[in-house]
Short mmCIF file of C-alpha atoms in Angstrom, two decimals:
data_model
loop_
_atom_site.label_atom_id
_atom_site.label_comp_id
_atom_site.label_asym_id
_atom_site.label_seq_id
_atom_site.Cartn_x
_atom_site.Cartn_y
_atom_site.Cartn_z
CA MET Q 598 0.00 0.00 0.00
CA GLN Q 599 1.38 3.35 -1.01
CA GLU Q 600 1.77 6.01 1.65
CA SER Q 601 -0.52 8.35 -0.27
CA GLN Q 602 -3.37 5.89 -0.80
CA ALA Q 603 -6.64 7.40 0.45
CA ARG Q 604 -8.46 5.10 2.86
CA TYR Q 605 -9.88 7.10 5.79
CA THR Q 606 -13.32 8.71 5.98
CA VAL Q 607 -13.78 12.02 7.78
CA LYS Q 608 -15.31 10.15 10.72
CA GLN Q 609 -12.22 7.92 10.97
CA VAL Q 610 -9.89 10.92 10.71
CA ALA Q 611 -11.81 12.63 13.51
CA ALA Q 612 -11.26 9.56 15.69
CA LEU Q 613 -7.58 9.29 14.72
CA THR Q 614 -6.77 12.96 15.32
CA GLY Q 615 -9.14 13.88 18.13
CA VAL Q 616 -10.48 16.76 16.00
CA ARG Q 617 -14.24 17.12 15.49
CA GLU Q 618 -15.60 16.58 11.99
CA THR Q 619 -16.96 20.14 11.85
CA THR Q 620 -13.54 21.53 12.77
CA LEU Q 621 -11.81 19.39 10.14
CA ARG Q 622 -14.12 20.78 7.47
CA VAL Q 623 -13.45 24.36 8.62
CA TRP Q 624 -9.68 23.77 8.46
CA GLU Q 625 -10.01 22.38 4.94
CA ARG Q 626 -12.29 25.12 3.64
CA ARG Q 627 -10.80 28.14 5.40
CA TYR Q 628 -7.11 27.27 5.66
CA ASP Q 629 -6.60 24.65 2.94
CA VAL Q 630 -4.41 22.67 5.35
CA VAL Q 631 -5.25 19.43 3.50
CA THR Q 632 -7.14 18.62 0.32
CA PRO Q 633 -8.90 15.27 0.71
CA HIS Q 634 -9.43 12.94 -2.20
CA ARG Q 635 -12.93 12.08 -3.38
CA SER Q 636 -14.40 8.61 -3.77
CA PRO Q 637 -16.42 7.81 -6.93
CA SER Q 638 -19.55 8.56 -4.90
CA GLY Q 639 -18.18 11.92 -3.75
CA TYR Q 640 -17.14 11.11 -0.17
CA ARG Q 641 -14.02 12.69 1.31
CA LEU Q 642 -11.13 10.23 1.67
CA TYR Q 643 -7.89 10.98 3.50
CA ASP Q 644 -4.44 9.43 3.29
CA ASN Q 645 -1.65 9.03 5.86
CA ASN Q 646 -0.08 12.38 4.92
CA HIS Q 647 -3.38 14.13 5.60
CA VAL Q 648 -3.71 12.46 9.00
CA ARG Q 649 -0.16 13.44 9.97
CA ALA Q 650 -0.72 17.05 8.89
CA LEU Q 651 -4.00 17.30 10.79
CA ARG Q 652 -2.45 15.83 13.93
CA ALA Q 653 0.36 18.37 13.73
CA MET Q 654 -2.18 21.16 13.19
CA ALA Q 655 -4.21 20.00 16.20
CA SER Q 656 -1.08 19.90 18.36
CA LEU Q 657 -0.18 23.49 17.46
CA VAL Q 658 -3.72 24.74 18.07
CA ASP Q 659 -3.81 22.93 21.42
CA ASP Q 660 -0.62 24.80 22.33
CA GLY Q 661 -2.35 28.12 21.70
CA VAL Q 662 -1.17 28.85 18.15
CA PRO Q 663 -3.91 30.58 16.10
CA ALA Q 664 -5.39 28.21 13.52
CA SER Q 665 -4.39 30.43 10.59
CA ILE Q 666 -0.73 30.49 11.69
CA ALA Q 667 -0.75 26.78 12.51
CA ALA Q 668 -2.04 26.00 9.02
CA GLU Q 669 0.68 28.08 7.36
CA THR Q 670 3.30 26.39 9.55
CA ILE Q 671 2.10 22.94 8.51
CA LYS Q 672 1.95 23.82 4.81
CA ASN Q 673 5.39 25.45 4.84
CA SER Q 674 6.88 22.51 6.71
CA HIS Q 675 5.47 20.11 4.14
CA ALA Q 676 6.78 22.19 1.24
CA ALA Q 677 10.26 22.44 2.80
CA THR Q 678 10.65 18.72 3.44
CA PRO Q 679 13.51 17.44 1.25
CA ASP Q 680 13.06 14.34 -0.85
CA ARG Q 681 14.17 11.21 0.94
CA PRO Q 682 15.36 7.97 -0.65
CA THR Q 683 12.64 5.37 -1.03
CA ILE Q 684 12.65 2.89 1.83
CA ALA Q 685 13.72 0.15 -0.58
CA ALA Q 686 17.13 1.85 -0.71
CA TYR Q 687 17.88 0.98 2.92
CA ASP Q 688 19.72 -2.35 3.27
CA LEU Q 689 19.06 -3.95 6.65
CA VAL Q 690 20.95 -7.14 5.79
CA ALA Q 691 24.15 -5.26 4.94
CA ALA Q 692 23.84 -3.21 8.11
CA ALA Q 693 23.25 -6.33 10.21
CA THR Q 694 26.17 -8.28 8.79
CA SER Q 695 28.47 -5.30 9.31
CA LEU Q 696 28.00 -5.64 13.09
CA GLU Q 697 28.44 -1.86 13.28
CA PRO Q 698 25.90 -0.41 15.77
CA ALA Q 699 26.02 3.11 14.34
CA ARG Q 700 25.40 1.84 10.81
CA LEU Q 701 22.49 -0.37 11.87
CA ASP Q 702 20.90 2.35 14.01
CA GLY Q 703 21.29 4.87 11.20
CA VAL Q 704 19.64 2.64 8.60
CA LEU Q 705 16.72 1.90 10.92
CA ALA Q 706 16.26 5.52 11.97
CA GLU Q 707 16.26 6.80 8.38
CA ALA Q 708 13.91 4.07 7.15
CA LEU Q 709 11.44 4.62 9.98
CA ALA Q 710 11.46 8.36 9.30
CA ALA Q 711 10.79 7.91 5.59
CA ALA Q 712 7.08 7.08 5.88
CA PRO Q 713 4.36 6.18 8.39
CA ILE Q 714 5.31 3.17 10.48
CA ASP Q 715 2.64 0.88 9.02
CA HIS Q 716 3.93 1.53 5.51
CA VAL Q 717 7.54 1.01 6.61
CA ALA Q 718 6.65 -2.24 8.38
CA ASP Q 719 4.70 -3.65 5.42
CA GLU Q 720 6.97 -2.52 2.62
CA TRP Q 721 10.42 -2.62 4.20
CA LEU Q 722 10.97 -3.85 7.76
CA LEU Q 723 9.20 -7.22 7.68
CA PRO Q 724 10.44 -8.06 4.15
CA GLU Q 725 13.99 -7.11 5.18
CA LEU Q 726 13.79 -9.34 8.27
CA GLU Q 727 12.61 -12.17 6.03
CA ARG Q 728 15.52 -11.48 3.69
CA LEU Q 729 17.86 -11.64 6.68
CA GLY Q 730 16.39 -15.04 7.56
CA ASP Q 731 17.06 -16.19 4.01
CA ALA Q 732 20.64 -14.93 4.32
CA TRP Q 733 21.04 -17.02 7.47
CA ALA Q 734 19.62 -20.10 5.71
CA SER Q 735 22.09 -19.67 2.84
CA GLY Q 736 25.04 -19.15 5.19
CA GLU Q 737 25.51 -15.49 4.27
CA ALA Q 738 24.48 -14.36 7.77
CA SER Q 739 24.94 -15.90 11.20
CA VAL Q 740 22.77 -16.18 14.30
CA ALA Q 741 24.84 -13.35 15.75
CA HIS Q 742 23.88 -11.14 12.80
CA GLU Q 743 20.18 -11.98 13.28
CA HIS Q 744 20.29 -11.24 17.00
CA PHE Q 745 22.26 -8.04 16.41
CA ALA Q 746 19.61 -6.88 13.93
CA ALA Q 747 16.73 -7.84 16.22
CA ALA Q 748 18.21 -5.85 19.10
CA GLY Q 749 18.59 -2.83 16.83
CA VAL Q 750 15.02 -3.13 15.56
CA ILE Q 751 13.70 -3.27 19.12
CA ARG Q 752 15.65 -0.10 19.98
CA ALA Q 753 14.32 1.69 16.90
CA LEU Q 754 10.72 0.58 17.43
CA SER Q 755 10.88 1.62 21.07
CA LYS Q 756 11.86 5.12 19.95
CA ALA Q 757 9.08 5.18 17.35
CA TYR Q 758 6.59 4.01 19.98
CA GLN Q 759 7.58 6.78 22.37
CA ALA Q 760 7.68 9.40 19.61
CA ALA Q 761 4.09 8.73 18.53
CA GLY Q 762 2.83 11.25 21.07
CA SER Q 763 -0.35 11.38 23.09
CA PRO Q 764 -3.31 9.24 22.03
CA ALA Q 765 -6.26 10.92 20.36
CA SER Q 766 -8.77 8.84 22.31
CA ASP Q 767 -8.98 6.99 25.61
CA HIS Q 768 -9.80 3.64 24.00
CA LEU Q 769 -7.05 1.47 25.50
CA VAL Q 770 -5.64 -1.56 23.69
CA LEU Q 771 -3.72 -4.15 25.72
CA MET Q 772 -1.08 -6.01 23.69
CA GLY Q 773 1.38 -8.82 24.27
CA LEU Q 774 2.51 -12.35 23.54
CA PRO Q 775 1.49 -15.48 25.44
CA GLU Q 776 3.84 -17.28 27.76
CA GLY Q 777 6.65 -19.02 25.89
CA SER Q 778 6.47 -16.71 22.86
CA HIS Q 779 9.56 -14.54 22.35
CA HIS Q 780 9.28 -13.26 18.76
CA GLU Q 781 7.89 -9.79 19.38
CA LEU Q 782 9.16 -7.72 16.45
CA GLY Q 783 5.89 -8.01 14.52
CA LEU Q 784 3.74 -7.21 17.55
CA MET Q 785 5.98 -4.34 18.61
CA SER Q 786 5.74 -2.91 15.09
CA PHE Q 787 1.96 -3.12 15.33
CA ALA Q 788 1.96 -1.41 18.72
CA SER Q 789 3.88 1.49 17.17
CA CYS Q 790 1.41 1.56 14.26
CA LEU Q 791 -1.53 1.85 16.65
CA ARG Q 792 0.20 4.60 18.59
CA GLU Q 793 0.76 6.50 15.34
CA HIS Q 794 -2.96 6.08 14.64
CA GLY Q 795 -3.67 7.89 17.92
CA ILE Q 796 -4.66 4.79 19.87
CA ALA Q 797 -3.66 4.34 23.51
CA VAL Q 798 -1.62 1.15 23.95
CA ALA Q 799 -0.46 -0.80 27.00
CA TYR Q 800 2.30 -3.04 25.63
CA LEU Q 801 3.10 -6.06 27.81
CA GLY Q 802 5.80 -7.51 25.56
CA ALA Q 803 6.94 -11.10 25.13
CA ASP Q 804 6.54 -14.26 27.21
CA VAL Q 805 3.78 -12.99 29.52
CA PRO Q 806 2.42 -15.63 31.95
CA LEU Q 807 -1.31 -16.29 31.66
CA ASP Q 808 -2.21 -15.09 35.16
CA ASP Q 809 -0.23 -11.86 34.65
CA TRP Q 810 -2.08 -11.24 31.38
CA ILE Q 811 -5.44 -11.65 33.10
CA LYS Q 812 -4.39 -9.48 36.05
CA ALA Q 813 -3.35 -6.69 33.67
CA ALA Q 814 -6.61 -6.93 31.75
CA SER Q 815 -8.65 -6.93 34.96
CA ASP Q 816 -6.80 -3.90 36.32
CA LEU Q 817 -6.69 -1.82 33.12
CA LYS Q 818 -10.10 -2.78 31.67
CA PRO Q 819 -9.03 -2.19 28.04
CA ARG Q 820 -11.50 -1.84 25.19
CA ALA Q 821 -9.52 -4.41 23.22
CA ALA Q 822 -6.73 -6.95 23.65
CA VAL Q 823 -4.33 -7.98 20.88
CA VAL Q 824 -2.57 -11.33 21.26
CA GLY Q 825 0.34 -12.17 18.97
CA VAL Q 826 0.60 -15.72 17.63
CA PRO Q 827 3.79 -15.75 15.56
CA GLN Q 828 4.56 -19.49 15.59
CA SER Q 829 2.79 -22.86 15.75
CA ALA Q 830 4.35 -23.50 19.16
CA ASN Q 831 2.39 -20.51 20.51
CA VAL Q 832 -1.09 -21.67 19.47
CA THR Q 833 -2.04 -23.72 22.56
CA ARG Q 834 -1.09 -21.03 25.07
CA ALA Q 835 -2.55 -18.29 22.92
CA GLN Q 836 -5.87 -20.12 22.77
CA ALA Q 837 -5.85 -20.60 26.55
CA LEU Q 838 -5.22 -16.88 26.95
CA VAL Q 839 -8.03 -15.95 24.56
CA ASP Q 840 -10.40 -18.28 26.40
CA ARG Q 841 -9.61 -16.61 29.73
CA LEU Q 842 -9.85 -13.10 28.27
CA SER Q 843 -13.28 -13.92 26.85
CA GLU Q 844 -14.56 -14.61 30.38
CA LEU Q 845 -13.72 -11.14 31.71
CA ALA Q 846 -16.31 -8.60 32.75
CA PRO Q 847 -16.67 -6.00 31.43
CA PRO Q 848 -16.07 -7.82 28.13
CA VAL Q 849 -12.89 -7.23 26.14
CA SER Q 850 -12.82 -7.25 22.35
CA ILE Q 851 -10.15 -9.85 21.53
CA TRP Q 852 -8.00 -9.66 18.40
CA VAL Q 853 -5.21 -11.96 17.22
CA GLY Q 854 -2.46 -11.45 14.67
CA GLY Q 855 0.71 -13.13 13.48
CA GLY Q 856 1.71 -16.04 11.32
CA ARG Q 857 -0.41 -18.64 13.14
CA SER Q 858 -3.30 -16.48 14.33
CA GLU Q 859 -5.77 -18.23 12.02
CA LYS Q 860 -5.57 -21.24 14.37
CA ILE Q 861 -7.18 -19.27 17.22
CA GLN Q 862 -10.92 -19.37 17.88
CA ARG Q 863 -13.18 -16.90 19.74
CA ALA Q 864 -11.17 -13.88 18.55
CA HIS Q 865 -11.20 -11.37 15.70
CA GLN Q 866 -8.56 -12.12 13.07
CA LEU Q 867 -6.40 -9.12 12.14
CA PRO Q 868 -5.23 -8.75 8.52
CA HIS Q 869 -1.60 -9.67 8.02
CA ARG Q 870 -0.67 -6.27 6.57
CA MET Q 871 0.06 -3.78 9.34
CA SER Q 872 -1.66 -0.92 7.53
CA ASP Q 873 -4.87 -2.90 7.04
CA ALA Q 874 -4.79 -4.26 10.59
CA ALA Q 875 -4.28 -0.83 12.16
CA THR Q 876 -7.08 0.68 10.09
CA GLU Q 877 -9.49 -2.16 10.91
CA LEU Q 878 -8.86 -1.99 14.64
CA ALA Q 879 -8.93 1.83 14.72
CA THR Q 880 -12.23 1.81 12.84
CA ALA Q 881 -13.72 -0.79 15.18
CA LEU Q 882 -12.70 1.26 18.21
CA SER Q 883 -14.03 4.55 16.84
CA SER Q 884 -17.33 3.01 15.73
CA GLY Q 885 -17.94 1.15 18.98
CA ALA Q 886 -17.63 -2.26 17.31
CA ALA Q 887 -14.68 -3.07 19.58
#
């Protein structure tokens, strides 16, 4: 999915930015801060660039900047942004096999800054990690190279997660892996995607014991829980976790994602593409379906 592809309605953008629909329309008409696309039936449709611009505009206005000045600031900032290389130009495998921390961190930082995190995850990060796995299988990379890369990715995603800013709504999503599951790069990428979509996230991480999961859900009372199921070995414990989560009151909307998530029952299946998954969950939260 291209970064500029229009896929959000005005109602979804209002939920993602925390800006009322009437205010969004005023900003468009009066200040021309964004120009939404139009569907064949005439509905406004917004892309990731629009959402980012509107979030930035909202942040400035919240800080007391007059809307007219905030709009000019956003438009000038967009016009002054230099062209970046496409994310395909960044070589994670070469950086990993170099074992040079500065090189790896630089590649990850530049790639993650090149586009919204869901686009980067779908079009670059996850394919590059798969390519690194292929390099290991062919003998071109070692286990040390894989672990070095994974540690760097976790550092970079942690920064992206923190940099996403304050959530636009108070709909909390609890996320983590079941006990015995350690492969968290996909789930951590998704947590950063949700944060960038303005969703509040409580990220538990990897290898979380069942009772601790349930305690966290009982204490936090999230609107939704996302359980990662990256491998076949995780299915049994993931299903046990989903079964326990489904018994909670008030009820929690349960979602599963990852390579083996289709094996799990009594839960909503997230699309495998990060961009589609983030949009589906954000829409469900904003509409009250989750």
